Coordinates of C-alpha atoms in Angstrom, one line a residue:
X1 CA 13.6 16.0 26.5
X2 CA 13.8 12.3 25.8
X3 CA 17.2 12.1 26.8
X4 CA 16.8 12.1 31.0
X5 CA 13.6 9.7 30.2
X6 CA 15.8 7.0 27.9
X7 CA 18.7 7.3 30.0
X8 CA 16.8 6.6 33.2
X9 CA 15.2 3.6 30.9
X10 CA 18.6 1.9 29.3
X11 CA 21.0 2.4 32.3
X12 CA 21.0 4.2 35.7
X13 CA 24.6 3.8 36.2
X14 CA 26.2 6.7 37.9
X15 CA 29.7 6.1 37.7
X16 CA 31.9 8.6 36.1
X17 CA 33.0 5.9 33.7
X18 CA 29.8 4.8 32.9
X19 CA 28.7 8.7 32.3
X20 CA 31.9 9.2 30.1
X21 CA 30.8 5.7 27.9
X22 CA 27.6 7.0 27.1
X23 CA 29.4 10.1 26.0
X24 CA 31.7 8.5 23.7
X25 CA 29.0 6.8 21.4
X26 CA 29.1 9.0 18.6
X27 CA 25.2 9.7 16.9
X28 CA 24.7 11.9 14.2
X29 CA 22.4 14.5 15.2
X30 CA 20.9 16.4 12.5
X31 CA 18.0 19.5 13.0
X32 CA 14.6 19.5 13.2
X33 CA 13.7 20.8 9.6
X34 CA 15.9 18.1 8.4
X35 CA 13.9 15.8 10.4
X36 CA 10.6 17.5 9.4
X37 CA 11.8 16.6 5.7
X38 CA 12.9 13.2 6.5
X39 CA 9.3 12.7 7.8
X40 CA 7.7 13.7 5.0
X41 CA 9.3 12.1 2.7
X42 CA 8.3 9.1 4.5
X43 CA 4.7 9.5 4.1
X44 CA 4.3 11.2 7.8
X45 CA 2.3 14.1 8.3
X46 CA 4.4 17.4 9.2
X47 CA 3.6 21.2 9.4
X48 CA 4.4 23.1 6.4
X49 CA 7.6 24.7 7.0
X50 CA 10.9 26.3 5.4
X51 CA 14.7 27.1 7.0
X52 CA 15.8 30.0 6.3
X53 CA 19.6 31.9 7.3
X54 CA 19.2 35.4 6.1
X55 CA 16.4 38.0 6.6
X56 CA 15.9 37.9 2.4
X57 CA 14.8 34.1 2.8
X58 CA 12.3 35.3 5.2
X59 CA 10.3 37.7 3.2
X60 CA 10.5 34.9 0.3
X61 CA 9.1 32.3 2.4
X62 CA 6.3 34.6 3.3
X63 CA 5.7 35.0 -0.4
X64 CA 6.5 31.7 -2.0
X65 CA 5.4 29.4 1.2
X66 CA 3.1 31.1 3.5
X67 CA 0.8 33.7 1.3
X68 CA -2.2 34.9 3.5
X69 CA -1.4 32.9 6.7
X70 CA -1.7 35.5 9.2
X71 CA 0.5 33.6 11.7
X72 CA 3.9 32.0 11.3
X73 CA 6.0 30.1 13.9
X74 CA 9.7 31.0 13.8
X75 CA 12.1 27.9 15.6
X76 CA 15.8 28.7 16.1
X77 CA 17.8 26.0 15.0
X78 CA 20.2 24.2 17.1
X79 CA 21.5 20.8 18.3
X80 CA 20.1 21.2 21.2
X81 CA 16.7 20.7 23.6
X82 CA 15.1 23.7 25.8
X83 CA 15.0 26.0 22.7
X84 CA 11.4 27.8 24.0
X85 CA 12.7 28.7 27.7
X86 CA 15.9 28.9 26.1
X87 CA 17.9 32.6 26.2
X88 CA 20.0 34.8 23.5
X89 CA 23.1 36.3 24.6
X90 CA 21.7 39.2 23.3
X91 CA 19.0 39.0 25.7
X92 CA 15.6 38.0 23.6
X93 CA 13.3 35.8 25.5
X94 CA 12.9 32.3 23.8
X95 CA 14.2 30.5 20.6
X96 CA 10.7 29.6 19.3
X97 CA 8.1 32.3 18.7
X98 CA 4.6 32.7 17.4
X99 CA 3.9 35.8 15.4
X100 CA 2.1 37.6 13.2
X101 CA 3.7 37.4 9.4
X102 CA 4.8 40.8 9.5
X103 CA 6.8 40.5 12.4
X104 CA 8.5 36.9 10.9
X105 CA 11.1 38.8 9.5
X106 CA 12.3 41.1 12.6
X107 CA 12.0 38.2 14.8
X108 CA 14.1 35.9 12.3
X109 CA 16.4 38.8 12.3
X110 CA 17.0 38.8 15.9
X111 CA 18.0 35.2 16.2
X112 CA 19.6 34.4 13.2
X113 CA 23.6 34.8 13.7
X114 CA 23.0 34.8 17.1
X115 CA 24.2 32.5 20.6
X116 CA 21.3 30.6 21.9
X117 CA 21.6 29.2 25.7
X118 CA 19.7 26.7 26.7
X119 CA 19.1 23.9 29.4
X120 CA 21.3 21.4 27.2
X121 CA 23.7 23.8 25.6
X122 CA 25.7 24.5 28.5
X123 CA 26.6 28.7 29.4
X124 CA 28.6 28.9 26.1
X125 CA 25.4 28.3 24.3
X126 CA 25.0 27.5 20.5
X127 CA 24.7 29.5 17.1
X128 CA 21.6 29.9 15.5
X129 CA 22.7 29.9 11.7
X130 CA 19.7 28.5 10.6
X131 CA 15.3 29.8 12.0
X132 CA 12.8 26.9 10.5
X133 CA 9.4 29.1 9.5
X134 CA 6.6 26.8 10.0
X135 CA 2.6 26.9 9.6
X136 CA 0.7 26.9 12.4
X137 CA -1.4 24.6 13.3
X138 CA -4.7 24.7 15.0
X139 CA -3.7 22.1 17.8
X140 CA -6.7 20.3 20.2
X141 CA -4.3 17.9 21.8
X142 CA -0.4 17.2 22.3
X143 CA 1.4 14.0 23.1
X144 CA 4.7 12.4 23.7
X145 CA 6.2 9.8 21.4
X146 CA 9.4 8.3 21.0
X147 CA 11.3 5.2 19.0
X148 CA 14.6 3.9 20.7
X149 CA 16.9 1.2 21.6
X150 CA 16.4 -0.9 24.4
X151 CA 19.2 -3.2 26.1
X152 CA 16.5 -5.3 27.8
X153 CA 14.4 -6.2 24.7
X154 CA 17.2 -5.6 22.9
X155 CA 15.7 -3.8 20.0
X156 CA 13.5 -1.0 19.1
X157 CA 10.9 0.3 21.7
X158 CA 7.9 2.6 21.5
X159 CA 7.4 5.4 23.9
X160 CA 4.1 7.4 24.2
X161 CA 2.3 9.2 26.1
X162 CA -0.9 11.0 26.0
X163 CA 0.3 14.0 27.3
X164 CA 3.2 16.1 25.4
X165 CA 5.1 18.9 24.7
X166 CA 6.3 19.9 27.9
X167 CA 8.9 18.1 30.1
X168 CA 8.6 13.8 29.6
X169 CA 11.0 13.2 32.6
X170 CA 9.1 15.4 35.0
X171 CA 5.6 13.6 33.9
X172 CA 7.4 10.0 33.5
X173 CA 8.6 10.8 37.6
X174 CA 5.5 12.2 38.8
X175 CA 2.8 9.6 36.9
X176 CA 4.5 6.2 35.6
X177 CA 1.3 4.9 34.5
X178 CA 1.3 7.6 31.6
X179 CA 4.3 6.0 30.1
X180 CA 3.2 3.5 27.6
X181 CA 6.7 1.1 26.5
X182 CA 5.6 -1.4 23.4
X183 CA 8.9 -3.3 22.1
X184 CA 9.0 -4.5 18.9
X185 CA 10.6 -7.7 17.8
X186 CA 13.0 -6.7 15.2
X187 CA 13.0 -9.5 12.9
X188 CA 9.2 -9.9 12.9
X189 CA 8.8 -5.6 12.7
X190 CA 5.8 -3.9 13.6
X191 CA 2.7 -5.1 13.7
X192 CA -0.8 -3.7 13.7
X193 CA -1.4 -4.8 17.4
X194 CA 2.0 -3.2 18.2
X195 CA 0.6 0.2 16.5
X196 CA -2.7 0.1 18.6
X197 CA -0.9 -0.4 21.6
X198 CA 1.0 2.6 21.1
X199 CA -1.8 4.5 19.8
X200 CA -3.8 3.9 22.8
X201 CA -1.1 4.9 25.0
X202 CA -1.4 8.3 23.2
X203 CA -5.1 8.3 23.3
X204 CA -5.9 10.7 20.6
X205 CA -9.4 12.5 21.0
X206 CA -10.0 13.4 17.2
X207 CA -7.6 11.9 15.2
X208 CA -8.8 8.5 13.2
X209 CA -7.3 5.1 15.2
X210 CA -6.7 3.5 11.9
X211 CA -4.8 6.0 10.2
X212 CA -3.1 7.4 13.1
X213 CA -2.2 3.3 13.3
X214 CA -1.2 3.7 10.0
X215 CA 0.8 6.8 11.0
X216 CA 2.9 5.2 14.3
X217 CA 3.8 2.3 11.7
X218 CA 5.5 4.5 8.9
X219 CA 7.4 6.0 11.7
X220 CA 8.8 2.6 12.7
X221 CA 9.4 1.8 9.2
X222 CA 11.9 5.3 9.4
X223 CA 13.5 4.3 11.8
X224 CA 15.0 1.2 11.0
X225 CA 15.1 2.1 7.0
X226 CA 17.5 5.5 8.3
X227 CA 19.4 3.5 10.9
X228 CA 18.1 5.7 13.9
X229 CA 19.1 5.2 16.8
X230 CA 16.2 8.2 18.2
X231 CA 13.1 9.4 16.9
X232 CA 11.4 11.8 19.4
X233 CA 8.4 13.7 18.5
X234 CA 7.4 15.8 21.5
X235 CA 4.8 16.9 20.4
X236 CA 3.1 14.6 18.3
X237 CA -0.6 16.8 18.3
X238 CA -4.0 16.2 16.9
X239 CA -5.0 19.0 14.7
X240 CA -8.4 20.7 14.4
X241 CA -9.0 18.6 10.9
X242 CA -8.5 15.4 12.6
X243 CA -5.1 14.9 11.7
X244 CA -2.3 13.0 13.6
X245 CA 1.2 15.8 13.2
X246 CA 4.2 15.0 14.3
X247 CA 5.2 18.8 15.5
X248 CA 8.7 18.3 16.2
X249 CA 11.3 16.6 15.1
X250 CA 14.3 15.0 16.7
X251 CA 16.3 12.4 15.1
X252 CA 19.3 10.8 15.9
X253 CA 21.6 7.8 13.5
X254 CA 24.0 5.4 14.0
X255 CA 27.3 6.3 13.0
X256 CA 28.1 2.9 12.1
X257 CA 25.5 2.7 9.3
X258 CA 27.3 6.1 7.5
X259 CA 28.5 4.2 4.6
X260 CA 25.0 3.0 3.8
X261 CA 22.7 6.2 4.4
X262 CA 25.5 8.6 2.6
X263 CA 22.8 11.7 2.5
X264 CA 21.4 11.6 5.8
X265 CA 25.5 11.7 7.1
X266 CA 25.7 15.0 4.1
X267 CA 23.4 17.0 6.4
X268 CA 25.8 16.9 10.0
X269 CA 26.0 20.6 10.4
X270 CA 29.7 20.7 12.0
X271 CA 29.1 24.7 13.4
X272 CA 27.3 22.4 16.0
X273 CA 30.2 20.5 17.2
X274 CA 33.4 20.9 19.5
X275 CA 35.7 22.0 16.5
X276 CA 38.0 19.9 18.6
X277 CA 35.7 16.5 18.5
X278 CA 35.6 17.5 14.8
X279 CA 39.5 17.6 14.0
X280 CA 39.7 14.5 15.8
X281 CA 37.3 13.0 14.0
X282 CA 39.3 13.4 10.9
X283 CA 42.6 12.3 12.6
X284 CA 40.4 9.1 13.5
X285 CA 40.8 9.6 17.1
X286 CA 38.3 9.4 19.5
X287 CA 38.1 12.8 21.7
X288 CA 35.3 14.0 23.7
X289 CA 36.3 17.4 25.5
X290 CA 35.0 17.9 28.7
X291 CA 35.5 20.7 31.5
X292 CA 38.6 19.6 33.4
X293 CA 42.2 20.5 33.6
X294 CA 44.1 17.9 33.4
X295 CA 44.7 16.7 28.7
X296 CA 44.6 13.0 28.6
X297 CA 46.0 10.9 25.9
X298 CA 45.5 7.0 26.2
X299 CA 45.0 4.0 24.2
X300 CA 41.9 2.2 24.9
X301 CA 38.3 3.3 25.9
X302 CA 38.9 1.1 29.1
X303 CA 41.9 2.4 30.0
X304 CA 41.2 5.6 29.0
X305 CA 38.1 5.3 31.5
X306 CA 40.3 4.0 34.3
X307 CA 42.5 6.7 33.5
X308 CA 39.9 9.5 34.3
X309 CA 38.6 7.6 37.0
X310 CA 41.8 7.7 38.9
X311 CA 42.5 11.6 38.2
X312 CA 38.9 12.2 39.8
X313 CA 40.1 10.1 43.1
X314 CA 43.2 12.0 43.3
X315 CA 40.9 15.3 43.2
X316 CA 41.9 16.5 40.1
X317 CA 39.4 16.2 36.4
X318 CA 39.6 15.1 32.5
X319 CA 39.6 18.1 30.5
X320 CA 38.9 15.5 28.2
X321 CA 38.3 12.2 26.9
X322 CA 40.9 10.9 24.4
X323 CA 41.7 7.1 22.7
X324 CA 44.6 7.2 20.4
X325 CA 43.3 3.6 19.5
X326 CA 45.2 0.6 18.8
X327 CA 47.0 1.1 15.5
X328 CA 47.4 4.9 15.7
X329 CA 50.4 6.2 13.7
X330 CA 52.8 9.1 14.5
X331 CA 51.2 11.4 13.2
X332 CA 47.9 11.1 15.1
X333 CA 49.5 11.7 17.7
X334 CA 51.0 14.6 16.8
X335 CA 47.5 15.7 15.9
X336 CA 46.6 14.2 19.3
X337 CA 48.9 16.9 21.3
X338 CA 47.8 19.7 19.0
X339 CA 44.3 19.0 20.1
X340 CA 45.0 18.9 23.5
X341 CA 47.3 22.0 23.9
X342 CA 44.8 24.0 22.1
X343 CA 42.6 23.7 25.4
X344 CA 43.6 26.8 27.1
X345 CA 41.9 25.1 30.4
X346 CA 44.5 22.2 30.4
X347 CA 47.0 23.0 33.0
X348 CA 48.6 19.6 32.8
X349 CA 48.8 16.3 30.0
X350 CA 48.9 12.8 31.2
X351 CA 50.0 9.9 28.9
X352 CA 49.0 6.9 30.0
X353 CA 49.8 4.2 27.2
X354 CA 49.8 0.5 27.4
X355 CA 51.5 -0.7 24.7
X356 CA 50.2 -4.0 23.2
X357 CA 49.2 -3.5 19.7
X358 CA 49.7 0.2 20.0
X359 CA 54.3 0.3 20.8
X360 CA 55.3 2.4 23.3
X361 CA 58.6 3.6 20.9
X362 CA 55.6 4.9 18.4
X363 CA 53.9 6.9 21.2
X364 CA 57.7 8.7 22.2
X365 CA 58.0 9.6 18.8
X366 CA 54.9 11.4 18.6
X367 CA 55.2 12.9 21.8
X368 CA 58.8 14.5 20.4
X369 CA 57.6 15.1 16.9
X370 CA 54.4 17.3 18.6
X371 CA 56.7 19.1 20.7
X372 CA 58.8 20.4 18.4
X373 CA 55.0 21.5 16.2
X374 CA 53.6 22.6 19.2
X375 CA 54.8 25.2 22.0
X376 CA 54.3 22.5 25.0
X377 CA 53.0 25.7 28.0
X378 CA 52.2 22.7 30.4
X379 CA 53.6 19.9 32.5
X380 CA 53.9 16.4 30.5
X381 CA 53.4 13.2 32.6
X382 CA 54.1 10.1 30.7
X383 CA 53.8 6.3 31.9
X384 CA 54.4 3.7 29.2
X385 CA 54.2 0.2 29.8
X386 CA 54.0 -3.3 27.5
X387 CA 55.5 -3.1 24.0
X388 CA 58.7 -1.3 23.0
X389 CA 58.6 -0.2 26.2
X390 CA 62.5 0.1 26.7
X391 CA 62.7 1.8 23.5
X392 CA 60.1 4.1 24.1
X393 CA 61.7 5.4 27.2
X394 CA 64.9 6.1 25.5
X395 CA 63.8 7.8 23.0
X396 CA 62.2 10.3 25.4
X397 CA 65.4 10.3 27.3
X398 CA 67.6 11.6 24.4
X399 CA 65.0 13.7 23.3
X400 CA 66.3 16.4 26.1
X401 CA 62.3 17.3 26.8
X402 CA 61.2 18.0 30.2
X403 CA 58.9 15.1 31.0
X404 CA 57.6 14.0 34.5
X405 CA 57.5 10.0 33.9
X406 CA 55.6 7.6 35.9
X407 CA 55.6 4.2 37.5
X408 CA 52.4 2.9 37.2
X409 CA 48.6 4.3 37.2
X410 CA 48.0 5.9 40.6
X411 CA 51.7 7.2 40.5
X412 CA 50.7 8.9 37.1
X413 CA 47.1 10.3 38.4
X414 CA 49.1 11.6 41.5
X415 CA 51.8 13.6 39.8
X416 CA 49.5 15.0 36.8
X417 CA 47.0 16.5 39.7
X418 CA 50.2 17.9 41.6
X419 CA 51.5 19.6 38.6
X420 CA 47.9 20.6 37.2
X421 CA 47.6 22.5 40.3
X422 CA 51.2 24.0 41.0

């Protein structure tokens, strides 16, 4: 839910371009019983809980984890928000469910293996390989709360609000004033005013100020010991026994901080991903597939942008978002066209490289080598400009492919929309 809320908060820039940057910053996203574990680990209190992907799990959970609870909630498990109002293919109602223990195990049964859509998945939906068997709690009140990044402060900042677990965006339109934003000064950390601040912006009713300070302080310490770069708990609730719970679980990580926080990166779940985004993430390319029909393979995030941009004012759209990068080698881009070709939407590829540190003669080879790998179904329009240029051009001259080549930019955009569409 956060998402629409933080968005509004770092940038309301609607430009395509500025819709496709966002997109291309690449965050691990990992599930909310690996979040629930993360937690816990880090001192914060959590329902009792256990994943689960076969039926045979279930009835050992019940045994082993939940003996004589009489309820049990069953959570799909996906990367994605809007799991509750969320939709099987095979038509069940809803990806989380309350129910009595001896119906945990049909209920499992029924979403395991199964293709969840929700608001955030998109009509293809998402496989639910994993169901997260929690307690459950005896809840008196639910909040919002949320640690992210902030351009403005530029650093961490707090979110909360005293009323959670439904919708944050439509109660951050419809009352500001519930939205309580504490920014923390990241070389001083978080101090005990900057917990009470937050905690009075959740305004817990039975829960204990001073440990639930204690509480909104070892979650800042998570996030900046795990390198997130969001930690949404929506909702954080106030339990019967006067207990602060974080009752959900959504955490994101900087991809740049990998090397350092080597287990939390073990626990990406890859089923989750574009198996495109994650072949090019092996080739080292950065590729973000979107809905278009029109393959586009550039060097440069800027140019890249521009590129889509000027397919969009030509009426045709990206089927994708791809940067071959500055120093890429033949052979990504051989793995470059198999990527894009394997995108039965595509209709048409435009090249657009500007050769600086990236030659143009090391793009044409590329382009030749992956058409003779890959059975090229769809018009190719190439314009190459800067270094090697010459030599690039020749070599897709005596290559004896059918290319449509291109002038400049616009002249590029143009003919890729006229042969996408003919």
């Amino acid at each position: 839910m956060v998402r629409g809320l933080l968005g509004k908060l770092a940038s309301r820039s609607l430009s395509i371009a500025g819709k496709w940057q966002q997109q291309q910053l690449r965050r691990l996203n990992i599930h909310e019983y690996q979040g629930s574990d993360l937690m816990s680990k880090h001192g914060i209190n959590v329902p009792r809980g256990v994943a689960v992907s076969s039926t045979e799990e279930v009835r050992k959970a019940i045994k082993d984890v939940f003996p004589g609870e009489k309820e049990i909630v069953v959570k799909s498990q996906i990367l994605a928000g809007g799991r509750g109002l969320g939709t099987f293919k095979s038509g069940l109602k809803g990806g989380v469910h309350i129910v009595k223990t001896e119906e945990v195990e049909d209920i499992a049964g029924k979403m395991l293996g199964q293709i969840l859509v929700t608001k955030q998945t998109g009509p293809q939906g998402k496989i639910v390989n994993k169901v997260y068997l929690c307690e459950k709690l005896s809840l008196v009140n639910e909040m919002y709360f949320a640690i992210t990044l902030d351009r403005t402060s530029a650093g961490p900042i707090i979110i909360a609000c005293r009323k959670g677990g439904t919708s944050i965006e439509d109660l951050a339109e419809k009352f500001p004033d519930m939205i309580v934003k504490v920014p923390i000064d990241v070389f001083k950390g978080i101090t005990d005013e900057d917990a009470a601040k937050v905690v009075d912006g959740l305004a817990p009713k039975v829960a204990d100020r001073n440990a639930s300070i204690e509480q909104v302080k070892k979650l800042y310490n998570l996030f900046c010991a795990c390198d997130c770069t969001l930690l949404e708990i929506n909702p954080i609730a106030e339990t019967s026994d006067n207990q602060l719970v974080a009752a959900d679980a959504k955490l994101n990580f900087d991809d740049n901080a990998a090397y350092r926080q080597k287990e939390i990166f073990a626990l990406r779940d890859t089923s989750q991903e574009d198996p495109r985004e994650v072949v090019a993430a092996k080739a080292d390319l950065n590729y973000i597939g979107l809905d278009g029909e029109i393959g586009c393979m550039v060097n440069g995030a800027g140019l890249a942008m521009a590129t889509m941009d000027i397919i969009k004012l030509h009426g045709g759209t990206p089927a994708n978002f791809l940067d071959v990068g500055g120093n890429a080698s033949e052979n990504q881009v051989v793995e470059a066209f198999k990527i894009l070709t394997s995108d039965d939407k595509v209709k048409a590829i435009l090249v657009n490289i500007f050769g600086g540190i990236m030659k143009c003669d090391i793009i044409a080879s590329g382009i030749v080598n992956a058409a003779k790998q890959v059975s090229l179904k769809v018009p190719v329009v190439v314009r190459l400009e800067g270094t090697n240029v010459d030599q690039g051009k020749r070599i897709l001259k005596e290559s004896g492919m059918t290319l449509i080549t291109a002038e400049d930019l616009d002249d590029a955009a143009e003919k890729a929309v006229k042969a996408s569409s003919g």
